[in-house]
Amino acid sequence: MSQQGILFLCATPIGNLEDITLRVLRILREVDLIAAEDTRHTRKLLAHYDIHTPVVSYREQNRRQMGRYLLSLLAAGRRIALVSDAGMPGISDPGEELVSLSISQGIPVVPLPGPSAALAALVASGLPTSSFCFEGFLPAAAGARRRKLQELKGERRTIIFYEAPHRLLESLSDMVEILGERQIAVARELTKKYEEIWRGTLPQALEHFRLHSPRGEFTLVVAGAREEEVAGTRDESWRGLSLQEHVALLQVQGMDKKAAIREVARLRGMSRRDVYNQVVRDGEGNS
């Protein structure tokens, strides 16, 4: 009987090479293959720890073709380690798709915890950590970015974003306009030599980084909405609309269907599943 393949999700350092775990180092040595987002970046890490396991590139541009290849190896019993350039694979990178494919084929997926820029920034932010949401990178297009922030305006939980240096000022400017005077922690170059965690209000952050050119990768931790802000975002004009009409109204206003269903569920105190099921049922009844 052939050995069953396993996909290992190996968290790698986000800056300081000493942050890798002993277990990840062992697995990287033992597996048959390492699938890396940027092979040049990963080979530097492997060279530092004298690891000679073969490496292939698995990135956004080749994820479909390479995903099928990796899946065939896993099905044949190979053990593969998936790594990203930094942090946990599957978070804001193409690893998510390979994990889903592996699970659909009954291939075991084993996570090996480790560094995370999002969690490191959160716990050092000084903002509430008991309830938070991670939104990854905001859309690059201005209109889509503003719509996303508008959707999050009533979010009570602490919100975590990633942002690239060349888009930081644009994102902060939109946040000031849409989210107002909220507190923010801006974490830069976490675990590296020039690590910086700047704390203040959104307008202060915008002014600070206008004066100090943004460099490095950024993690933004933004305070959630206060109760009075949430109350101010409540639009009661939907009362009297059916669920289907309410969802359609939000779509006309610029939301996609998934976001509209989520917002309708929030406003009406319903579960997203119930809203979705009823909208689909009503739509079929009208067809």
CSV table of C-alpha atoms in Angstrom, one decimal:
chain,number,residue,atom,x,y,z
A,1,MET,CA,0.0,0.0,0.0
A,2,SER,CA,1.5,3.3,-1.0
A,3,GLN,CA,2.1,6.1,1.5
A,4,GLN,CA,-0.5,8.8,1.6
A,5,GLY,CA,0.5,12.3,0.5
A,6,ILE,CA,0.3,15.2,2.9
A,7,LEU,CA,0.3,18.9,2.4
A,8,PHE,CA,2.1,20.8,5.1
A,9,LEU,CA,1.4,24.5,5.6
A,10,CYS,CA,4.6,25.9,6.9
A,11,ALA,CA,4.7,29.4,8.4
A,12,THR,CA,8.0,31.2,7.7
A,13,PRO,CA,9.6,34.3,9.2
A,14,ILE,CA,8.1,37.7,8.3
A,15,GLY,CA,11.5,39.3,8.7
A,16,ASN,CA,13.7,37.9,11.4
A,17,LEU,CA,15.0,34.4,10.4
A,18,GLU,CA,15.2,33.4,14.1
A,19,ASP,CA,11.3,33.3,14.3
A,20,ILE,CA,11.0,30.0,12.4
A,21,THR,CA,9.9,27.0,14.5
A,22,LEU,CA,11.9,23.8,15.1
A,23,ARG,CA,9.0,21.8,13.7
A,24,VAL,CA,8.9,23.8,10.5
A,25,LEU,CA,12.6,23.3,10.0
A,26,ARG,CA,12.3,19.6,10.5
A,27,ILE,CA,9.4,19.3,8.0
A,28,LEU,CA,11.2,21.4,5.4
A,29,ARG,CA,14.0,18.9,5.6
A,30,GLU,CA,11.8,15.8,5.5
A,31,VAL,CA,9.3,16.6,2.7
A,32,ASP,CA,9.8,15.5,-0.9
A,33,LEU,CA,9.2,19.0,-2.3
A,34,ILE,CA,8.7,22.6,-1.2
A,35,ALA,CA,6.2,24.8,-3.1
A,36,ALA,CA,7.2,28.4,-2.7
A,37,GLU,CA,5.6,31.7,-3.8
A,38,ASP,CA,9.1,33.2,-4.7
A,39,THR,CA,11.7,30.5,-5.0
A,40,ARG,CA,14.6,33.0,-4.8
A,41,HIS,CA,13.3,34.3,-1.4
A,42,THR,CA,12.7,30.9,-0.1
A,43,ARG,CA,16.1,29.6,-1.2
A,44,LYS,CA,17.7,32.2,1.0
A,45,LEU,CA,15.8,30.9,4.0
A,46,LEU,CA,16.7,27.3,3.1
A,47,ALA,CA,20.4,28.2,2.6
A,48,HIS,CA,20.5,29.9,6.0
A,49,TYR,CA,19.4,26.7,7.7
A,50,ASP,CA,21.4,24.3,5.3
A,51,ILE,CA,18.2,22.7,3.9
A,52,HIS,CA,18.5,21.2,0.4
A,53,THR,CA,15.0,20.0,-0.4
A,54,PRO,CA,13.9,20.7,-4.0
A,55,VAL,CA,11.8,23.8,-4.5
A,56,VAL,CA,9.2,24.7,-7.1
A,57,SER,CA,7.4,27.9,-7.8
A,58,TYR,CA,3.7,28.1,-6.9
A,59,ARG,CA,2.4,31.6,-7.3
A,60,GLU,CA,-0.6,33.6,-8.5
A,61,GLN,CA,0.5,33.5,-12.2
A,62,ASN,CA,0.9,29.7,-12.4
A,63,ARG,CA,-1.4,28.5,-9.6
A,64,ARG,CA,-3.8,26.6,-11.9
A,65,GLN,CA,-1.2,24.6,-13.8
A,66,MET,CA,1.1,24.1,-10.9
A,67,GLY,CA,-1.8,23.4,-8.6
A,68,ARG,CA,-2.8,20.4,-10.8
A,69,TYR,CA,0.8,19.2,-10.8
A,70,LEU,CA,1.2,19.4,-7.1
A,71,LEU,CA,-2.1,17.7,-6.6
A,72,SER,CA,-1.0,14.8,-8.8
A,73,LEU,CA,2.2,14.4,-6.6
A,74,LEU,CA,0.1,14.5,-3.4
A,75,ALA,CA,-2.2,11.9,-4.9
A,76,ALA,CA,0.9,9.7,-5.7
A,77,GLY,CA,1.9,9.8,-2.0
A,78,ARG,CA,4.4,12.7,-2.0
A,79,ARG,CA,4.8,15.0,1.0
A,80,ILE,CA,4.8,18.7,0.1
A,81,ALA,CA,5.5,21.8,2.2
A,82,LEU,CA,3.7,24.9,1.1
A,83,VAL,CA,5.4,28.2,2.1
A,84,SER,CA,4.7,31.9,1.3
A,85,ASP,CA,7.2,34.7,1.1
A,86,ALA,CA,6.4,35.5,4.7
A,87,GLY,CA,4.1,34.3,7.4
A,88,MET,CA,1.4,31.7,7.0
A,89,PRO,CA,0.6,30.3,3.5
A,90,GLY,CA,-3.0,30.7,2.5
A,91,ILE,CA,-3.4,34.2,3.9
A,92,SER,CA,-3.4,36.8,1.1
A,93,ASP,CA,-1.6,34.4,-1.3
A,94,PRO,CA,-2.6,31.6,-3.7
A,95,GLY,CA,-2.1,28.9,-1.1
A,96,GLU,CA,-5.8,29.1,-0.3
A,97,GLU,CA,-6.7,27.4,-3.6
A,98,LEU,CA,-4.2,24.5,-3.2
A,99,VAL,CA,-5.6,23.8,0.3
A,100,SER,CA,-9.1,23.7,-1.0
A,101,LEU,CA,-8.2,21.4,-3.9
A,102,SER,CA,-6.3,19.1,-1.5
A,103,ILE,CA,-9.2,18.8,0.9
A,104,SER,CA,-11.6,18.1,-2.0
A,105,GLN,CA,-9.4,15.1,-3.0
A,106,GLY,CA,-9.2,13.8,0.6
A,107,ILE,CA,-5.5,14.7,1.0
A,108,PRO,CA,-4.5,15.6,4.6
A,109,VAL,CA,-3.6,19.2,5.2
A,110,VAL,CA,-1.4,19.9,8.2
A,111,PRO,CA,-0.9,23.5,9.5
A,112,LEU,CA,2.4,24.3,11.2
A,113,PRO,CA,1.7,27.6,13.1
A,114,GLY,CA,4.2,30.4,13.2
A,115,PRO,CA,4.8,34.1,12.5
A,116,SER,CA,1.8,36.3,11.4
A,117,ALA,CA,2.1,40.0,10.6
A,118,ALA,CA,-1.6,40.5,11.3
A,119,LEU,CA,-1.5,39.0,14.8
A,120,ALA,CA,1.8,40.6,15.7
A,121,ALA,CA,0.5,44.0,14.7
A,122,LEU,CA,-2.8,43.4,16.5
A,123,VAL,CA,-1.4,42.5,19.9
A,124,ALA,CA,1.0,45.4,19.8
A,125,SER,CA,-1.5,47.9,18.6
A,126,GLY,CA,-3.1,48.8,21.9
A,127,LEU,CA,-6.5,48.3,20.4
A,128,PRO,CA,-9.1,45.7,21.5
A,129,THR,CA,-8.0,42.1,20.7
A,130,SER,CA,-11.0,40.1,22.0
A,131,SER,CA,-12.8,40.5,18.7
A,132,PHE,CA,-11.3,41.4,15.3
A,133,CYS,CA,-11.6,40.8,11.6
A,134,PHE,CA,-8.8,40.5,9.0
A,135,GLU,CA,-9.5,42.1,5.6
A,136,GLY,CA,-6.2,41.5,3.8
A,137,PHE,CA,-5.3,44.0,1.1
A,138,LEU,CA,-7.8,46.7,0.2
A,139,PRO,CA,-8.7,46.9,-3.5
A,140,ALA,CA,-6.2,48.8,-5.6
A,141,ALA,CA,-8.9,50.6,-7.6
A,142,ALA,CA,-10.1,53.8,-5.8
A,143,GLY,CA,-13.8,53.1,-6.3
A,144,ALA,CA,-13.6,49.5,-5.1
A,145,ARG,CA,-11.5,50.5,-2.2
A,146,ARG,CA,-14.0,53.2,-1.1
A,147,ARG,CA,-16.9,50.8,-1.5
A,148,LYS,CA,-15.1,48.2,0.7
A,149,LEU,CA,-14.4,50.8,3.4
A,150,GLN,CA,-18.0,51.9,3.2
A,151,GLU,CA,-19.1,48.3,3.9
A,152,LEU,CA,-16.8,48.2,6.9
A,153,LYS,CA,-18.0,51.6,8.3
A,154,GLY,CA,-20.3,49.9,10.8
A,155,GLU,CA,-18.0,47.1,11.8
A,156,ARG,CA,-17.6,47.0,15.6
A,157,ARG,CA,-14.6,44.7,15.7
A,158,THR,CA,-11.0,45.8,15.3
A,159,ILE,CA,-10.1,45.7,11.6
A,160,ILE,CA,-6.7,44.5,10.2
A,161,PHE,CA,-5.5,45.3,6.7
A,162,TYR,CA,-2.3,44.8,4.8
A,163,GLU,CA,-1.1,47.6,2.5
A,164,ALA,CA,1.7,48.2,0.1
A,165,PRO,CA,3.9,51.4,0.6
A,166,HIS,CA,2.9,52.9,-2.8
A,167,ARG,CA,-0.8,52.8,-1.9
A,168,LEU,CA,-0.6,53.7,1.8
A,169,LEU,CA,-1.4,57.4,1.5
A,170,GLU,CA,-4.4,56.7,-0.8
A,171,SER,CA,-5.8,54.2,1.6
A,172,LEU,CA,-5.3,56.4,4.6
A,173,SER,CA,-6.9,59.3,2.8
A,174,ASP,CA,-10.0,57.2,2.1
A,175,MET,CA,-10.1,55.9,5.6
A,176,VAL,CA,-10.0,59.5,7.0
A,177,GLU,CA,-13.0,60.4,4.8
A,178,ILE,CA,-15.1,57.3,5.5
A,179,LEU,CA,-14.0,56.1,8.9
A,180,GLY,CA,-13.2,59.5,10.5
A,181,GLU,CA,-11.2,60.1,13.6
A,182,ARG,CA,-10.7,56.5,14.7
A,183,GLN,CA,-7.5,55.2,16.3
A,184,ILE,CA,-5.1,53.3,14.2
A,185,ALA,CA,-1.8,51.4,14.7
A,186,VAL,CA,0.5,51.4,11.6
A,187,ALA,CA,3.0,48.6,11.8
A,188,ARG,CA,6.0,48.7,9.4
A,189,GLU,CA,8.8,46.2,8.8
A,190,LEU,CA,7.7,44.0,11.7
A,191,THR,CA,10.5,41.9,13.3
A,192,LYS,CA,13.1,43.6,11.0
A,193,LYS,CA,15.9,46.0,11.9
A,194,TYR,CA,13.8,49.1,11.2
A,195,GLU,CA,10.5,47.9,12.8
A,196,GLU,CA,8.1,50.7,13.6
A,197,ILE,CA,4.7,50.8,15.2
A,198,TRP,CA,3.1,54.2,14.9
A,199,ARG,CA,-0.1,54.9,16.9
A,200,GLY,CA,-2.6,57.7,16.7
A,201,THR,CA,-5.8,58.8,14.8
A,202,LEU,CA,-6.4,58.3,11.1
A,203,PRO,CA,-5.9,62.0,10.3
A,204,GLN,CA,-2.7,62.0,12.3
A,205,ALA,CA,-1.5,58.9,10.5
A,206,LEU,CA,-2.2,60.5,7.1
A,207,GLU,CA,-0.3,63.6,8.1
A,208,HIS,CA,2.6,61.6,9.5
A,209,PHE,CA,3.1,59.5,6.4
A,210,ARG,CA,2.8,62.5,4.1
A,211,LEU,CA,5.8,63.9,5.9
A,212,HIS,CA,7.7,60.5,6.2
A,213,SER,CA,7.8,58.6,2.9
A,214,PRO,CA,6.2,55.1,3.4
A,215,ARG,CA,8.8,52.3,3.0
A,216,GLY,CA,8.4,48.6,3.6
A,217,GLU,CA,5.3,46.5,4.0
A,218,PHE,CA,2.5,47.8,6.2
A,219,THR,CA,0.0,46.2,8.5
A,220,LEU,CA,-2.8,48.6,9.6
A,221,VAL,CA,-4.9,48.0,12.7
A,222,VAL,CA,-8.0,50.2,12.8
A,223,ALA,CA,-10.4,50.6,15.7
A,224,GLY,CA,-13.9,49.3,15.2
A,225,ALA,CA,-16.9,51.6,15.1
A,226,ARG,CA,-18.3,53.0,18.3
A,227,GLU,CA,-22.0,52.4,19.1
A,228,GLU,CA,-22.9,56.0,18.1
A,229,GLU,CA,-21.1,55.5,14.7
A,230,VAL,CA,-23.0,52.3,14.1
A,231,ALA,CA,-26.3,54.0,14.9
A,232,GLY,CA,-25.4,56.8,12.5
A,233,THR,CA,-24.8,54.3,9.7
A,234,ARG,CA,-28.3,52.7,10.1
A,235,ASP,CA,-30.5,53.6,7.2
A,236,GLU,CA,-34.1,52.8,8.0
A,237,SER,CA,-35.3,53.4,4.4
A,238,TRP,CA,-35.2,49.7,3.7
A,239,ARG,CA,-38.2,49.0,6.0
A,240,GLY,CA,-41.1,47.8,4.0
A,241,LEU,CA,-38.8,46.3,1.3
A,242,SER,CA,-38.7,42.5,0.8
A,243,LEU,CA,-35.3,40.8,1.3
A,244,GLN,CA,-34.9,40.5,-2.4
A,245,GLU,CA,-35.7,44.2,-3.0
A,246,HIS,CA,-33.3,45.2,-0.2
A,247,VAL,CA,-30.5,43.2,-1.7
A,248,ALA,CA,-31.2,44.6,-5.1
A,249,LEU,CA,-31.2,48.1,-3.8
A,250,LEU,CA,-27.7,47.7,-2.3
A,251,GLN,CA,-26.5,46.2,-5.5
A,252,VAL,CA,-27.7,49.3,-7.4
A,253,GLN,CA,-25.8,51.4,-4.9
A,254,GLY,CA,-22.6,49.6,-5.8
A,255,MET,CA,-22.3,46.4,-3.7
A,256,ASP,CA,-21.8,43.0,-5.2
A,257,LYS,CA,-24.4,40.4,-4.3
A,258,LYS,CA,-22.4,38.7,-1.6
A,259,ALA,CA,-21.6,42.0,0.2
A,260,ALA,CA,-25.3,43.1,-0.2
A,261,ILE,CA,-26.5,39.9,1.5
A,262,ARG,CA,-24.0,40.4,4.3
A,263,GLU,CA,-25.2,43.9,4.8
A,264,VAL,CA,-28.9,43.0,4.7
A,265,ALA,CA,-28.3,40.3,7.3
A,266,ARG,CA,-26.5,42.8,9.6
A,267,LEU,CA,-29.2,45.4,9.3
A,268,ARG,CA,-32.0,43.0,9.9
A,269,GLY,CA,-30.3,40.9,12.6
A,270,MET,CA,-30.5,37.8,10.5
A,271,SER,CA,-28.0,35.1,9.5
A,272,ARG,CA,-26.4,35.4,6.1
A,273,ARG,CA,-27.6,31.9,5.2
A,274,ASP,CA,-31.2,32.7,6.0
A,275,VAL,CA,-31.1,35.9,3.8
A,276,TYR,CA,-29.4,34.0,1.0
A,277,ASN,CA,-31.8,31.1,1.0
A,278,GLN,CA,-34.8,33.4,1.0
A,279,VAL,CA,-33.5,35.6,-1.7
A,280,VAL,CA,-32.7,32.6,-3.9
A,281,ARG,CA,-36.2,31.1,-3.2
A,282,ASP,CA,-38.0,34.3,-4.0
A,283,GLY,CA,-35.9,34.8,-7.1
A,284,GLU,CA,-36.9,31.3,-8.3
A,285,GLY,CA,-40.5,32.0,-7.5
A,286,ASN,CA,-40.5,35.1,-9.7
A,287,SER,CA,-38.7,33.5,-12.7
